[in-house]
Tab-separated table of C-alpha atoms in Angstrom:
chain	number	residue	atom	x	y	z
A	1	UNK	CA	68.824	42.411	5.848
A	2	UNK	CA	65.575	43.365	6.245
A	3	UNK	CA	63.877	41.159	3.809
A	4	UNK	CA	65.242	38.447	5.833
A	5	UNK	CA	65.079	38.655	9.250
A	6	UNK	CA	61.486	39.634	8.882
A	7	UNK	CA	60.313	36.338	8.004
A	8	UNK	CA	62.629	34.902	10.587
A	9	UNK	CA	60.807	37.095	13.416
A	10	UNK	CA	57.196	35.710	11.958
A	11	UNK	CA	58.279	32.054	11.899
A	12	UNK	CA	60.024	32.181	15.873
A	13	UNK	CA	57.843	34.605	17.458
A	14	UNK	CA	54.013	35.166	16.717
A	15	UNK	CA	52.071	37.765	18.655
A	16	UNK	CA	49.257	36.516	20.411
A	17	UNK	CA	46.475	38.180	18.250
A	18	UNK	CA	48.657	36.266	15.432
A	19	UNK	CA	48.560	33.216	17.456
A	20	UNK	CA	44.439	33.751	17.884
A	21	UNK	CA	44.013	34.652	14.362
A	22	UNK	CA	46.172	30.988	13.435
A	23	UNK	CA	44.273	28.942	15.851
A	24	UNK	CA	40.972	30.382	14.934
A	25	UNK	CA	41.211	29.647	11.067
A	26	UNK	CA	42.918	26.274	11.738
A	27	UNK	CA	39.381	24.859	13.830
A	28	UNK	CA	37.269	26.572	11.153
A	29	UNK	CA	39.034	24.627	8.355
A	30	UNK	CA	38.563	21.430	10.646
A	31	UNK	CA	35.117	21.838	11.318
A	32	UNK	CA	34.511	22.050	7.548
A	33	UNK	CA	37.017	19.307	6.916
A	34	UNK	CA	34.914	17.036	9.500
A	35	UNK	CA	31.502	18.070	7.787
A	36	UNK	CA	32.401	17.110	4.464
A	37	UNK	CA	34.342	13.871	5.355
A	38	UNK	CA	33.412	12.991	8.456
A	39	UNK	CA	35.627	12.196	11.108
A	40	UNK	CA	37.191	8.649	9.774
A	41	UNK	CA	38.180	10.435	6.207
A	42	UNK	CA	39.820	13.826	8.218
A	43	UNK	CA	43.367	13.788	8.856
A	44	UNK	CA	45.235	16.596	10.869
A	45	UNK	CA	48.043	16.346	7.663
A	46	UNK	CA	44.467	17.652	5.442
A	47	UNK	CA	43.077	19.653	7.677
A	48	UNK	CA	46.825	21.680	8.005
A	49	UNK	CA	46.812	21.505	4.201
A	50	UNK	CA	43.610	23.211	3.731
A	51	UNK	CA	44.102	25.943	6.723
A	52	UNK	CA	47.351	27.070	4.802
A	53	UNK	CA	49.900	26.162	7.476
A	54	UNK	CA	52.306	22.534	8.776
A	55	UNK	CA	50.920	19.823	10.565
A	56	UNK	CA	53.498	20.699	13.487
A	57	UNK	CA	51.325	24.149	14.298
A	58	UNK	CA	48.087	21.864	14.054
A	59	UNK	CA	49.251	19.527	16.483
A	60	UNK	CA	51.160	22.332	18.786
A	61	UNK	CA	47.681	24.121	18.545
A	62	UNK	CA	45.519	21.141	19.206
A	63	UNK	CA	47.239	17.808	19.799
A	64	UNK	CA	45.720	14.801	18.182
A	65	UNK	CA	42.729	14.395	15.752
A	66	UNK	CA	40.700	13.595	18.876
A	67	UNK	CA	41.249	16.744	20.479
A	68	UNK	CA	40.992	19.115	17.591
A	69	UNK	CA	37.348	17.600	16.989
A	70	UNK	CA	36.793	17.959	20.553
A	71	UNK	CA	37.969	21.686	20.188
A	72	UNK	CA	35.916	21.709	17.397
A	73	UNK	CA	32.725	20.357	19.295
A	74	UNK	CA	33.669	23.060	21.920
A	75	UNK	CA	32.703	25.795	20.088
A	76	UNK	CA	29.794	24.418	18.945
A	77	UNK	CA	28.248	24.565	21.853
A	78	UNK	CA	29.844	27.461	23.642
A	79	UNK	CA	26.757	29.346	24.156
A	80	UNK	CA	25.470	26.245	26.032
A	81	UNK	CA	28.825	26.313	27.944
A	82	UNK	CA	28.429	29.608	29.018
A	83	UNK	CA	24.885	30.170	29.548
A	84	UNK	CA	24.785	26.794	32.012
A	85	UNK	CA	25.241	28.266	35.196
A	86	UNK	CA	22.046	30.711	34.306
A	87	UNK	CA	20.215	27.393	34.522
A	88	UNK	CA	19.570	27.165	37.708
A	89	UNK	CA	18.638	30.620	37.859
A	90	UNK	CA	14.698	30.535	39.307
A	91	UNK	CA	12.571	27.293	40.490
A	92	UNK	CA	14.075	24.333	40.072
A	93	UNK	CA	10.901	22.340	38.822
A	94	UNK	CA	11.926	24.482	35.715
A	95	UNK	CA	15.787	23.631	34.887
A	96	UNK	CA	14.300	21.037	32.222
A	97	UNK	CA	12.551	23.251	30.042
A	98	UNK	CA	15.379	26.130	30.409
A	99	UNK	CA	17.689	23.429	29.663
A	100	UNK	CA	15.937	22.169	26.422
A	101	UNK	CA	14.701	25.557	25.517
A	102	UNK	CA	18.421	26.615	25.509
A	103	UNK	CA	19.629	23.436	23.311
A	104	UNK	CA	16.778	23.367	21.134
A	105	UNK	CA	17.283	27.503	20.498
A	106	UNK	CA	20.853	26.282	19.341
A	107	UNK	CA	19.101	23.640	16.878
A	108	UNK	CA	16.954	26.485	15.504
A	109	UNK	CA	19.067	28.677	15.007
A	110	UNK	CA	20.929	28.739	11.413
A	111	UNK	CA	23.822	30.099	12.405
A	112	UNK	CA	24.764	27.672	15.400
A	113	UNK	CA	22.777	24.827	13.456
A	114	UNK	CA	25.496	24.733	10.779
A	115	UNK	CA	28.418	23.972	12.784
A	116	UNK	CA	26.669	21.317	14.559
A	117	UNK	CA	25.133	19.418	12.372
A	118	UNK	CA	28.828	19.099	11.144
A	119	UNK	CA	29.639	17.635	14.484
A	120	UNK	CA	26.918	15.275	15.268
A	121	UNK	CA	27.548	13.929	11.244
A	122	UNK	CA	30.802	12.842	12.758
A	123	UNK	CA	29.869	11.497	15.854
A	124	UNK	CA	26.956	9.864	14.195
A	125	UNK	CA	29.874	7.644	11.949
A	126	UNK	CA	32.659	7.384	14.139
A	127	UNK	CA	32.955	5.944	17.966
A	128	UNK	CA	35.566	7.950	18.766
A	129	UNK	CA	33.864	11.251	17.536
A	130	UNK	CA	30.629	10.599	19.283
A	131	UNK	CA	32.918	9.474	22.736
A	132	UNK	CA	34.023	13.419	22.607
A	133	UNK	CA	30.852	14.376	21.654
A	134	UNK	CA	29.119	12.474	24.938
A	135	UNK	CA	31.742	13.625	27.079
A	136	UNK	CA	31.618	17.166	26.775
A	137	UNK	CA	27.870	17.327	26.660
A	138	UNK	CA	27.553	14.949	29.688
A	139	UNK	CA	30.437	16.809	31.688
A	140	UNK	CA	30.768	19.830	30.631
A	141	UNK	CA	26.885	20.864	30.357
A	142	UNK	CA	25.114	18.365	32.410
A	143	UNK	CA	26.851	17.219	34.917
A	144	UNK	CA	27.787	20.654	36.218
A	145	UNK	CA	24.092	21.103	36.338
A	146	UNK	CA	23.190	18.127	38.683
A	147	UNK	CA	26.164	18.678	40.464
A	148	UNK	CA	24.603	22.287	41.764
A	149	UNK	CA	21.688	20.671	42.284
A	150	UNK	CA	23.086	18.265	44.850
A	151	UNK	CA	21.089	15.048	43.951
A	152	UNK	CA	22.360	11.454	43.840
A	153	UNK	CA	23.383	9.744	40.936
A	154	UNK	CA	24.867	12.354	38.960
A	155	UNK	CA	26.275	10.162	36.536
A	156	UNK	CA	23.280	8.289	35.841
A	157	UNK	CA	21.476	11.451	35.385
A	158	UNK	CA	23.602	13.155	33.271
A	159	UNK	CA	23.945	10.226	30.658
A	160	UNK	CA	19.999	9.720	30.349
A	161	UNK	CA	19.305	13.725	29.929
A	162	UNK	CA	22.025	13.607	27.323
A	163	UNK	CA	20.414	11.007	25.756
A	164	UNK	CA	16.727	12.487	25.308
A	165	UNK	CA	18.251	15.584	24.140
A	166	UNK	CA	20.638	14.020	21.601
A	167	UNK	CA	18.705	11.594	20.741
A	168	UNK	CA	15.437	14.212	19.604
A	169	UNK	CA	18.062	16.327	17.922
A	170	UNK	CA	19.896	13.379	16.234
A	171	UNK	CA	16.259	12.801	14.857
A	172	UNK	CA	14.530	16.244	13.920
A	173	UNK	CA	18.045	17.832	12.565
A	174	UNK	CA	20.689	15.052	11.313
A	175	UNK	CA	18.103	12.098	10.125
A	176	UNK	CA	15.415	14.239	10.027
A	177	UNK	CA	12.478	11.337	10.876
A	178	UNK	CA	8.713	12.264	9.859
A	179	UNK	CA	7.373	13.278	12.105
A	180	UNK	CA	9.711	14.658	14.383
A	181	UNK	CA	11.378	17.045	11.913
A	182	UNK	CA	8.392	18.931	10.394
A	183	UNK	CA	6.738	19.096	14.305
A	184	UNK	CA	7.135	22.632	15.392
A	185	UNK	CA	10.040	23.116	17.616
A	186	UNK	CA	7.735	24.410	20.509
A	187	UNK	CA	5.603	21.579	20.411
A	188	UNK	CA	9.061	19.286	20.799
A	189	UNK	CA	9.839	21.341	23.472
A	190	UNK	CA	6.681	20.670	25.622
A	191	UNK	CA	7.107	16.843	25.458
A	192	UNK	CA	10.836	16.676	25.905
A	193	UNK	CA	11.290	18.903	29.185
A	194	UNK	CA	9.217	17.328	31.120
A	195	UNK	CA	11.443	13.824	30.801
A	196	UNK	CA	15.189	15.935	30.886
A	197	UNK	CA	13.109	17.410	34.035
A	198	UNK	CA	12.296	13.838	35.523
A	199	UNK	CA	16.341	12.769	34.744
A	200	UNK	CA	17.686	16.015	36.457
A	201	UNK	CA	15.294	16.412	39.470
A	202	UNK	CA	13.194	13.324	40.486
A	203	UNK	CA	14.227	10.628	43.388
């Protein structure tokens, strides 16, 4: 009796650090899954395959492809998430280099780089991918930003600061363009701030 109603509790009713522990594993395996075959080639029925457990809990967890590479970009970029509202902590005529500073520290960085670079590869090859990937750096990230600072055009803002940041780190880290990759980071820094501070901040 025991042998099998044990299984039968595990299957109906997880605990929540179960739950965690499930959903954790299952967007590690997809990040990996989207590095290594982008985000055409990844499937939720592989990624479910490779994380040990049915496409049902992938989808329960997650939803669609869309959203577990959105889930995926997430966490990525969690530290930028929750460091935002710091920002626009001191003079405003700074928020562009604490902004790019705080991005570029996540480039640098080998532990963050990894799971990024596994992103961007996928947004980089895919429309869809790199629509999630816009989104939650423009919305989630940027837009909150201008929004505090109360200026016009948030939208337009947003997109083009997205764009000078992306578009470096696309660059220096995924394409890795002479000169741009071997340039020392700080150096980068100096010349990009000053334009994601013109996007943010100027009339």
């Amino acid at each position: 009796m025991t042998d099998t109603a044990a299984p039968r509790r595990g299957r109906g009713r997880r605990t929540r650090s179960e739950a965690a522990d499930t959903r954790a594993r299952i967007l590690a395996v997809a990040r990996e899954e989207f590095s290594e075959r982008g985000y055409e080639k990844t499937s939720v029925r592989g990624i479910a395959k490779a994380a040990g457990v049915d496409s049902a809990l992938v989808h329960h967890y997650f939803g669609t492809k869309e959203q577990i590479f959105e889930a995926a970009v997430e966490v990525a970029f969690a530290p930028a998430f929750e460091a935002r509202d710091t920002l626009l902590e001191g003079p405003l005529d700074g928020v562009g280099e604490r902004l790019t500073r705080m991005i570029f520290g996540l480039w640098e960085n080998p532990v963050t780089r990894a799971p990024l670079l596994a992103i961007v590869r996928s947004a980089v090859n895919n429309e869809s991918a790199a629509a999630v990937f816009r989104k939650l750096i423009a919305a989630q990230l940027l837009r909150r930003i201008v929004e505090q600072l109360d200026l016009p055009d948030a939208d337009l803002r947003t997109e083009l600061a997205a764009a000078q940041l992306v578009g470096v780190a696309m660059l220096r880290y995924v394409i890795k363009i002479e000169p741009i990759a071997s340039t020392d980071a700080e150096r980068i820094i100096q010349r990009v701030a000053p334009v994601v501070q013109g996007h943010l901040t100027n009339p």
